[in-house]
């Protein structure tokens, strides 16, 4: 059974939305498409499993405080197949 | 003697600039004005001393993973008067 990812919006204004995401072991975000450009800031070390719409799987390492940027349009599911909680902040750019 | 703050640009594109800031004990950024709206994501717990242009001093707590947003135009100096390194990411919005 899949555990739900937990999300908490920290900032939501005209410019940005900042959401904290927590994926306990076994959790998944569910398939989603990013409607905005975004920056990810890992708050803990971890490993994500990224599942593309065609089912292709890839592993991505999260290193605390090491950010990355993605353009709007990305589609994927994000899973935690490890024993360690995944925690990151997503900064979505509205403008 | 004031120790220099250390900065490292992680992302710099048309949309955002993401900079990691590290302030060892005794460090200061030096007085500066924010030209862009920005989000701060603390990567470690810590306490900043904020010095306004008129010299007024305030303490601000940094909690790992707890972000906040500020509009462009903020002017201040940021000091670390504690024994613990300050580490945060600054996400500046270009658009």
PDB file of C-alpha atoms in Angstrom:
ATOM      1  CA  UNK A   1       0.000   0.000   0.000  1.00  0.00           C
ATOM      2  CA  UNK A   2       1.296   3.432  -0.846  1.00  0.00           C
ATOM      3  CA  UNK A   3       1.793   5.947   1.951  1.00  0.00           C
ATOM      4  CA  UNK A   4       0.686   9.506   1.180  1.00  0.00           C
ATOM      5  CA  UNK A   5       3.227  12.296   0.813  1.00  0.00           C
ATOM      6  CA  UNK A   6       2.656  15.145   3.274  1.00  0.00           C
ATOM      7  CA  UNK A   7       2.710  18.752   2.131  1.00  0.00           C
ATOM      8  CA  UNK A   8       2.509  22.061   3.976  1.00  0.00           C
ATOM      9  CA  UNK A   9       2.336  25.433   2.258  1.00  0.00           C
ATOM     10  CA  UNK A  10       4.738  27.878   3.960  1.00  0.00           C
ATOM     11  CA  UNK A  11       4.401  30.893   1.635  1.00  0.00           C
ATOM     12  CA  UNK A  12       1.668  31.641  -0.907  1.00  0.00           C
ATOM     13  CA  UNK A  13       1.523  35.119  -2.398  1.00  0.00           C
ATOM     14  CA  UNK A  14       1.506  36.832  -5.795  1.00  0.00           C
ATOM     15  CA  UNK A  15       5.130  35.885  -6.480  1.00  0.00           C
ATOM     16  CA  UNK A  16       5.742  32.384  -5.134  1.00  0.00           C
ATOM     17  CA  UNK A  17       4.323  29.352  -3.433  1.00  0.00           C
ATOM     18  CA  UNK A  18       6.690  27.515  -1.092  1.00  0.00           C
ATOM     19  CA  UNK A  19       5.627  24.003  -0.050  1.00  0.00           C
ATOM     20  CA  UNK A  20       7.388  21.645   2.331  1.00  0.00           C
ATOM     21  CA  UNK A  21       7.128  18.047   1.168  1.00  0.00           C
ATOM     22  CA  UNK A  22       7.716  15.026   3.374  1.00  0.00           C
ATOM     23  CA  UNK A  23       7.765  11.510   1.953  1.00  0.00           C
ATOM     24  CA  UNK A  24       8.083   8.839   4.631  1.00  0.00           C
ATOM     25  CA  UNK A  25       9.512   5.489   3.541  1.00  0.00           C
ATOM     26  CA  UNK A  26       7.106   3.944   1.038  1.00  0.00           C
ATOM     27  CA  UNK A  27       5.388   7.247   0.192  1.00  0.00           C
ATOM     28  CA  UNK A  28       4.630   8.674  -3.250  1.00  0.00           C
ATOM     29  CA  UNK A  29       3.414  12.067  -4.420  1.00  0.00           C
ATOM     30  CA  UNK A  30       1.293  10.480  -7.119  1.00  0.00           C
ATOM     31  CA  UNK A  31       1.708  11.400 -10.796  1.00  0.00           C
ATOM     32  CA  UNK A  32       1.654  15.167 -11.347  1.00  0.00           C
ATOM     33  CA  UNK A  33       2.587  17.863 -13.854  1.00  0.00           C
ATOM     34  CA  UNK A  34       4.418  21.004 -12.767  1.00  0.00           C
ATOM     35  CA  UNK A  35       2.492  24.050 -13.949  1.00  0.00           C
ATOM     36  CA  UNK A  36       5.185  26.504 -12.831  1.00  0.00           C
ATOM     37  CA  UNK A  37       8.953  26.774 -12.950  1.00  0.00           C
ATOM     38  CA  UNK A  38      10.327  25.570  -9.611  1.00  0.00           C
ATOM     39  CA  UNK A  39      13.354  25.288  -7.351  1.00  0.00           C
ATOM     40  CA  UNK A  40      13.846  22.292  -5.054  1.00  0.00           C
ATOM     41  CA  UNK A  41      15.808  22.749  -1.821  1.00  0.00           C
ATOM     42  CA  UNK A  42      16.483  19.445  -0.027  1.00  0.00           C
ATOM     43  CA  UNK A  43      16.256  19.813   3.754  1.00  0.00           C
ATOM     44  CA  UNK A  44      17.584  16.310   4.400  1.00  0.00           C
ATOM     45  CA  UNK A  45      19.817  13.894   2.544  1.00  0.00           C
ATOM     46  CA  UNK A  46      17.810  11.303   0.678  1.00  0.00           C
ATOM     47  CA  UNK A  47      17.107   9.426  -2.511  1.00  0.00           C
ATOM     48  CA  UNK A  48      14.044   9.845  -4.705  1.00  0.00           C
ATOM     49  CA  UNK A  49      12.745   7.428  -7.287  1.00  0.00           C
ATOM     50  CA  UNK A  50      11.378   9.375 -10.256  1.00  0.00           C
ATOM     51  CA  UNK A  51       8.841   7.618 -12.476  1.00  0.00           C
ATOM     52  CA  UNK A  52       8.229   9.170 -15.903  1.00  0.00           C
ATOM     53  CA  UNK A  53       4.811   9.037 -17.619  1.00  0.00           C
ATOM     54  CA  UNK A  54       6.101   6.144 -19.782  1.00  0.00           C
ATOM     55  CA  UNK A  55       7.036   4.207 -16.651  1.00  0.00           C
ATOM     56  CA  UNK A  56      10.794   4.766 -16.907  1.00  0.00           C
ATOM     57  CA  UNK A  57      12.390   4.862 -13.443  1.00  0.00           C
ATOM     58  CA  UNK A  58      15.400   6.860 -12.282  1.00  0.00           C
ATOM     59  CA  UNK A  59      17.078   7.524  -8.928  1.00  0.00           C
ATOM     60  CA  UNK A  60      17.956  11.062  -7.851  1.00  0.00           C
ATOM     61  CA  UNK A  61      20.116  11.959  -4.853  1.00  0.00           C
ATOM     62  CA  UNK A  62      19.003  14.756  -2.548  1.00  0.00           C
ATOM     63  CA  UNK A  63      21.773  16.506  -0.645  1.00  0.00           C
ATOM     64  CA  UNK A  64      20.802  18.892   2.142  1.00  0.00           C
ATOM     65  CA  UNK A  65      20.955  22.493   0.943  1.00  0.00           C
ATOM     66  CA  UNK A  66      21.911  21.635  -2.653  1.00  0.00           C
ATOM     67  CA  UNK A  67      19.200  23.161  -4.822  1.00  0.00           C
ATOM     68  CA  UNK A  68      18.157  22.634  -8.417  1.00  0.00           C
ATOM     69  CA  UNK A  69      15.823  24.336 -10.895  1.00  0.00           C
ATOM     70  CA  UNK A  70      13.297  22.861 -13.322  1.00  0.00           C
ATOM     71  CA  UNK A  71      11.088  24.468 -15.962  1.00  0.00           C
ATOM     72  CA  UNK A  72       7.306  24.127 -15.934  1.00  0.00           C
ATOM     73  CA  UNK A  73       5.940  21.118 -17.801  1.00  0.00           C
ATOM     74  CA  UNK A  74       7.797  18.352 -15.968  1.00  0.00           C
ATOM     75  CA  UNK A  75       5.575  15.302 -15.455  1.00  0.00           C
ATOM     76  CA  UNK A  76       6.428  12.518 -13.036  1.00  0.00           C
ATOM     77  CA  UNK A  77       5.634  10.547  -9.919  1.00  0.00           C
ATOM     78  CA  UNK A  78       8.064  10.784  -6.993  1.00  0.00           C
ATOM     79  CA  UNK A  79       8.533   7.791  -4.680  1.00  0.00           C
ATOM     80  CA  UNK A  80      10.527   7.093  -1.572  1.00  0.00           C
ATOM     81  CA  UNK A  81      11.784   3.518  -1.832  1.00  0.00           C
ATOM     82  CA  UNK A  82      14.347   3.987   0.938  1.00  0.00           C
ATOM     83  CA  UNK A  83      14.160   3.663   4.732  1.00  0.00           C
ATOM     84  CA  UNK A  84      14.883   7.383   5.244  1.00  0.00           C
ATOM     85  CA  UNK A  85      12.309  10.175   5.127  1.00  0.00           C
ATOM     86  CA  UNK A  86      12.605  12.574   2.171  1.00  0.00           C
ATOM     87  CA  UNK A  87      12.166  16.258   3.059  1.00  0.00           C
ATOM     88  CA  UNK A  88      12.445  19.142   0.620  1.00  0.00           C
ATOM     89  CA  UNK A  89      11.033  22.577  -0.096  1.00  0.00           C
ATOM     90  CA  UNK A  90       9.505  23.361  -3.472  1.00  0.00           C
ATOM     91  CA  UNK A  91       9.614  27.046  -4.473  1.00  0.00           C
ATOM     92  CA  UNK A  92       7.196  27.596  -7.366  1.00  0.00           C
ATOM     93  CA  UNK A  93       7.579  30.804  -9.380  1.00  0.00           C
ATOM     94  CA  UNK A  94       4.281  32.472 -10.245  1.00  0.00           C
ATOM     95  CA  UNK A  95       5.584  35.413 -12.229  1.00  0.00           C
TER      96      UNK A  95
ATOM     97  CA  UNK B   1      37.726  41.829  13.250  1.00  0.00           C
ATOM     98  CA  UNK B   2      34.770  40.828  11.117  1.00  0.00           C
ATOM     99  CA  UNK B   3      34.847  37.466   9.364  1.00  0.00           C
ATOM    100  CA  UNK B   4      33.550  37.439   5.797  1.00  0.00           C
ATOM    101  CA  UNK B   5      30.325  35.684   4.897  1.00  0.00           C
ATOM    102  CA  UNK B   6      30.805  32.961   2.284  1.00  0.00           C
ATOM    103  CA  UNK B   7      28.499  32.714  -0.707  1.00  0.00           C
ATOM    104  CA  UNK B   8      28.169  30.189  -3.514  1.00  0.00           C
ATOM    105  CA  UNK B   9      25.787  30.577  -6.452  1.00  0.00           C
ATOM    106  CA  UNK B  10      23.964  27.275  -7.099  1.00  0.00           C
ATOM    107  CA  UNK B  11      21.537  28.360  -9.828  1.00  0.00           C
ATOM    108  CA  UNK B  12      21.666  31.465 -12.027  1.00  0.00           C
ATOM    109  CA  UNK B  13      19.350  31.635 -15.023  1.00  0.00           C
ATOM    110  CA  UNK B  14      16.669  33.886 -16.527  1.00  0.00           C
ATOM    111  CA  UNK B  15      14.211  33.098 -13.720  1.00  0.00           C
ATOM    112  CA  UNK B  16      16.136  32.857 -10.449  1.00  0.00           C
ATOM    113  CA  UNK B  17      19.445  33.100  -8.705  1.00  0.00           C
ATOM    114  CA  UNK B  18      19.962  30.683  -5.807  1.00  0.00           C
ATOM    115  CA  UNK B  19      22.857  31.453  -3.468  1.00  0.00           C
ATOM    116  CA  UNK B  20      24.063  29.458  -0.490  1.00  0.00           C
ATOM    117  CA  UNK B  21      25.215  31.732   2.322  1.00  0.00           C
ATOM    118  CA  UNK B  22      27.417  30.618   5.211  1.00  0.00           C
ATOM    119  CA  UNK B  23      28.183  32.925   8.113  1.00  0.00           C
ATOM    120  CA  UNK B  24      30.685  31.446  10.554  1.00  0.00           C
ATOM    121  CA  UNK B  25      30.616  32.797  14.123  1.00  0.00           C
ATOM    122  CA  UNK B  26      31.581  36.480  13.985  1.00  0.00           C
ATOM    123  CA  UNK B  27      30.776  36.850  10.273  1.00  0.00           C
ATOM    124  CA  UNK B  28      28.734  39.590   8.603  1.00  0.00           C
ATOM    125  CA  UNK B  29      27.373  39.997   5.096  1.00  0.00           C
ATOM    126  CA  UNK B  30      28.052  43.700   5.163  1.00  0.00           C
ATOM    127  CA  UNK B  31      25.291  46.258   4.566  1.00  0.00           C
ATOM    128  CA  UNK B  32      23.315  45.519   1.411  1.00  0.00           C
ATOM    129  CA  UNK B  33      20.035  46.285  -0.350  1.00  0.00           C
ATOM    130  CA  UNK B  34      17.946  43.517  -1.908  1.00  0.00           C
ATOM    131  CA  UNK B  35      17.238  44.380  -5.540  1.00  0.00           C
ATOM    132  CA  UNK B  36      14.880  41.424  -6.051  1.00  0.00           C
ATOM    133  CA  UNK B  37      12.068  39.710  -4.153  1.00  0.00           C
ATOM    134  CA  UNK B  38      13.541  36.718  -2.335  1.00  0.00           C
ATOM    135  CA  UNK B  39      12.839  33.561  -0.355  1.00  0.00           C
ATOM    136  CA  UNK B  40      15.146  32.426   2.455  1.00  0.00           C
ATOM    137  CA  UNK B  41      15.397  28.702   3.234  1.00  0.00           C
ATOM    138  CA  UNK B  42      17.435  27.997   6.393  1.00  0.00           C
ATOM    139  CA  UNK B  43      19.539  24.847   6.033  1.00  0.00           C
ATOM    140  CA  UNK B  44      20.576  24.850   9.691  1.00  0.00           C
ATOM    141  CA  UNK B  45      19.085  26.180  12.911  1.00  0.00           C
ATOM    142  CA  UNK B  46      20.622  29.477  13.900  1.00  0.00           C
ATOM    143  CA  UNK B  47      20.163  33.067  14.994  1.00  0.00           C
ATOM    144  CA  UNK B  48      20.870  36.135  12.883  1.00  0.00           C
ATOM    145  CA  UNK B  49      21.416  39.654  14.106  1.00  0.00           C
ATOM    146  CA  UNK B  50      19.822  42.093  11.669  1.00  0.00           C
ATOM    147  CA  UNK B  51      21.134  45.656  11.652  1.00  0.00           C
ATOM    148  CA  UNK B  52      18.923  48.258   9.968  1.00  0.00           C
ATOM    149  CA  UNK B  53      20.386  51.280   8.135  1.00  0.00           C
ATOM    150  CA  UNK B  54      19.601  53.438  11.202  1.00  0.00           C
ATOM    151  CA  UNK B  55      21.603  51.056  13.400  1.00  0.00           C
ATOM    152  CA  UNK B  56      18.603  49.374  15.043  1.00  0.00           C
ATOM    153  CA  UNK B  57      19.402  45.750  15.917  1.00  0.00           C
ATOM    154  CA  UNK B  58      17.049  42.756  15.978  1.00  0.00           C
ATOM    155  CA  UNK B  59      17.458  39.004  16.422  1.00  0.00           C
ATOM    156  CA  UNK B  60      15.849  36.555  14.014  1.00  0.00           C
ATOM    157  CA  UNK B  61      15.619  32.799  14.537  1.00  0.00           C
ATOM    158  CA  UNK B  62      16.413  30.470  11.637  1.00  0.00           C
ATOM    159  CA  UNK B  63      14.758  27.065  11.766  1.00  0.00           C
ATOM    160  CA  UNK B  64      15.915  24.411   9.317  1.00  0.00           C
ATOM    161  CA  UNK B  65      13.495  24.157   6.419  1.00  0.00           C
ATOM    162  CA  UNK B  66      11.223  26.983   7.582  1.00  0.00           C
ATOM    163  CA  UNK B  67      11.190  29.513   4.739  1.00  0.00           C
ATOM    164  CA  UNK B  68      10.134  33.146   4.514  1.00  0.00           C
ATOM    165  CA  UNK B  69       9.587  35.678   1.747  1.00  0.00           C
ATOM    166  CA  UNK B  70      10.648  39.330   1.498  1.00  0.00           C
ATOM    167  CA  UNK B  71       9.965  41.982  -1.116  1.00  0.00           C
ATOM    168  CA  UNK B  72      12.743  43.809  -2.960  1.00  0.00           C
ATOM    169  CA  UNK B  73      14.006  46.952  -1.262  1.00  0.00           C
ATOM    170  CA  UNK B  74      15.008  45.492   2.105  1.00  0.00           C
ATOM    171  CA  UNK B  75      18.232  47.080   3.400  1.00  0.00           C
ATOM    172  CA  UNK B  76      20.277  45.623   6.237  1.00  0.00           C
ATOM    173  CA  UNK B  77      23.459  44.052   7.496  1.00  0.00           C
ATOM    174  CA  UNK B  78      23.299  40.438   8.698  1.00  0.00           C
ATOM    175  CA  UNK B  79      25.629  39.292  11.492  1.00  0.00           C
ATOM    176  CA  UNK B  80      26.321  36.042  13.259  1.00  0.00           C
ATOM    177  CA  UNK B  81      26.925  36.859  16.910  1.00  0.00           C
ATOM    178  CA  UNK B  82      26.488  33.235  18.013  1.00  0.00           C
ATOM    179  CA  UNK B  83      28.897  30.298  18.260  1.00  0.00           C
ATOM    180  CA  UNK B  84      26.982  28.315  15.584  1.00  0.00           C
ATOM    181  CA  UNK B  85      27.430  28.673  11.838  1.00  0.00           C
ATOM    182  CA  UNK B  86      24.471  30.194   9.957  1.00  0.00           C
ATOM    183  CA  UNK B  87      23.601  28.444   6.682  1.00  0.00           C
ATOM    184  CA  UNK B  88      20.731  29.395   4.390  1.00  0.00           C
ATOM    185  CA  UNK B  89      19.754  29.507   0.739  1.00  0.00           C
ATOM    186  CA  UNK B  90      18.563  32.741  -0.838  1.00  0.00           C
ATOM    187  CA  UNK B  91      16.251  32.296  -3.844  1.00  0.00           C
ATOM    188  CA  UNK B  92      16.056  35.619  -5.717  1.00  0.00           C
ATOM    189  CA  UNK B  93      13.197  36.055  -8.196  1.00  0.00           C
ATOM    190  CA  UNK B  94      14.254  37.726 -11.430  1.00  0.00           C
ATOM    191  CA  UNK B  95      10.891  37.829 -13.169  1.00  0.00           C
TER     192      UNK B  95
END
